[in-house]
C-alpha atoms as one frame of an Amber mdcrd trajectory, in Angstrom:
protein
 108.586 142.298 119.650 111.347 139.862 118.717 111.539 136.137 119.302 114.325
 133.606 118.793 114.429 129.813 118.936 116.980 127.069 118.558 116.224 124.944
 115.561 112.856 123.253 116.034 109.453 124.237 114.661 105.906 122.949 114.833
 104.907 119.989 112.651 102.293 121.973 110.697 105.062 123.047 108.310 105.295
 119.410 107.229 101.783 118.059 107.805  99.945 120.847 105.968 102.285 120.716
 102.959 101.422 117.020 102.609  97.704 117.814 102.857  97.869 120.647 100.321
  99.909 118.593  97.851  97.643 115.552  98.197  94.565 117.717  97.604  96.101
 119.114  94.440  98.076 116.212  92.984  97.322 113.026  94.933  99.136 110.728
  97.330 101.757 109.584  94.800 103.011 113.167  94.566 103.277 113.322  98.367
 105.328 110.105  98.392 107.622 111.440  95.679 108.114 114.786  97.433 108.862
 113.277 100.832 111.352 110.845  99.304 113.091 113.695  97.481 113.291 115.632
 100.766 114.614 112.631 102.710 111.498 112.628 104.878 109.980 109.320 103.785
 109.664 108.202 107.426 106.747 110.648 107.726 104.793 108.819 105.034 103.798
 106.171 107.579 102.962 108.671 110.321 103.118 112.441 110.189 105.036 114.132
 113.021 103.144 114.953 116.199 105.875 116.963 117.944 108.325 119.726 117.051
 110.570 118.913 114.074 114.068 119.986 113.088 113.889 123.204 111.082 116.231
 121.726 108.465 113.503 119.233 107.578 111.164 122.094 106.686 113.878 123.825
 104.655 114.534 120.579 102.743 110.819 120.015 102.164 110.308 123.505 100.721
 113.390 123.176  98.518 112.292 119.747  97.277 108.795 121.086  96.589 110.220
 123.835  94.353 112.606 121.442  92.587 109.899 118.825  92.042 107.034 121.005
  90.831 108.630 124.298  89.833 108.349 127.563  91.731 104.843 128.699  90.631
 103.130 125.425  91.605 105.255 125.078  94.747 104.255 128.586  95.822 100.558
 127.806  95.394 100.873 124.603  97.421 102.909 126.327 100.136 100.338 129.117
 100.412  97.516 126.578 100.662  99.516 124.749 103.349  99.844 128.042 105.222
  96.095 128.636 104.990  95.508 125.135 106.331  97.882 125.918 109.185  95.852
 129.040 109.937  92.701 126.904 109.996  94.389 124.506 112.436  95.454 127.363
 114.710  91.929 128.767 114.704  90.398 125.362 115.427  92.858 124.130 118.046
  95.280 126.762 119.348  93.527 130.135 119.565  90.806 130.065 122.240  87.282
 130.821 120.969  86.749 133.679 123.455  89.937 135.351 122.203  88.765 134.934
 118.614  85.391 136.453 119.470  87.003 139.478 121.097  89.490 140.045 118.267
  86.782 139.826 115.622  84.783 142.703 117.150  87.706 145.025 117.935  88.541
 147.831 115.493  91.043 146.423 112.952  94.032 148.428 114.196  93.518 147.368
 117.795  92.898 143.760 116.724  96.126 143.949 114.698  98.163 145.019 117.724
  96.652 142.265 119.856  97.072 139.555 117.230 100.661 140.554 116.438 101.532
 140.417 120.121 100.164 136.857 120.245 101.971 135.844 117.045 105.207 137.312
 118.386 104.818 135.384 121.615 104.472 132.138 119.677 106.873 132.872 116.811
 109.378 130.387 118.193 107.045 127.669 116.888 107.529 128.697 113.255 110.760
 130.697 112.785 113.216 128.188 114.232 116.571 129.940 114.512 115.204 132.871
 112.543 113.918 136.039 114.180 110.365 137.416 113.974 109.398 141.043 114.441
 106.342 143.097 113.555 105.263 146.698 113.078 101.510 147.072 113.725 101.177
 150.516 112.075  99.027 150.384 108.939  99.862 148.629 106.733 101.210 146.134
 109.266 104.549 144.602 108.361 105.786 141.277 109.662 109.472 140.441 109.265
 111.213 137.092 109.418 114.993 137.307 109.467 116.793 134.207 108.191 113.576
 132.506 107.054 113.929 128.750 107.097 111.517 128.548 104.142 113.966 130.086
 101.668 117.394 129.365 103.189 119.948 128.719 100.500 117.469 129.523  97.727
 117.790 132.091  94.959 114.757 133.124  92.944 113.273 136.048  91.069 110.093
 135.913  93.155 109.370 135.582  96.879 109.300 132.059  98.302 107.834 132.272
 101.816 104.245 131.589 100.797 103.656 129.224 103.719 104.034 132.152 106.112
 101.985 134.468 103.881  99.118 131.964 103.772  99.138 131.459 107.528  99.194
 135.184 108.263  96.453 135.869 105.719  94.116 133.242 107.150  94.554 134.613
 110.681  94.083 138.235 109.611  91.031 137.561 107.436  89.323 135.679 110.250
  90.375 137.828 113.204  91.111 141.361 111.954  89.467 142.212 108.613  87.668
 139.961 106.135  89.432 141.636 103.189  92.979 141.335 104.564  95.559 140.381
 101.936  99.133 139.412 102.755 101.918 140.050 100.261 105.561 139.164 100.724
 107.167 142.438  99.619 110.780 141.383 100.274 112.390 137.937 100.350 115.890
 136.825 101.193 115.764 134.533  98.153 115.584 137.685  96.018 118.574 139.302
  97.735 116.703 141.218 100.455 118.127 141.286 103.969 114.902 139.870 105.447
 111.572 138.442 104.389 108.869 141.072 104.878 105.095 140.575 104.704 102.714
 143.488 104.281  99.049 143.271 105.223  96.445 145.513 103.609  92.660 145.712
 103.685
């Protein structure tokens, strides 16, 4: 289950970061962040179509530089959760959600991961997504656009972790927790997310 794309991703990676930052620190912080990232044009109107992946990379980098890694991680995770909420409200049909929520967790995992893999082009850009559904499920993003060019002592792909966790807690198991167990920013080959419940 591998998917590739060519440099564009969905606008949630920008819109939901703005929402999460505004909720935590106000609209002035959003203005400052978007100016630092060179994305001030979105302050008048958030994107409604696919965006260049480099914009998301710049936004995540600017978020870390502006607020420090711990706060940036919390905001990115919240933005990921908000993205999960959007997907549940708008993109994943209600009948599919109803079916997934009553399947045994391992079968729901296989079904959900197949769907995520089929739509991974909307969030990995030129990266590559793959998944292993065996418990504990592991989701891998090679060349994650969230941490490109970054070096840190802790994982940085919290936007993905938040999105995956929201989907798994709603559709697979209410106690699902997603942890990024390897990150390219820490010297790993790929960014790997483990899901346990």
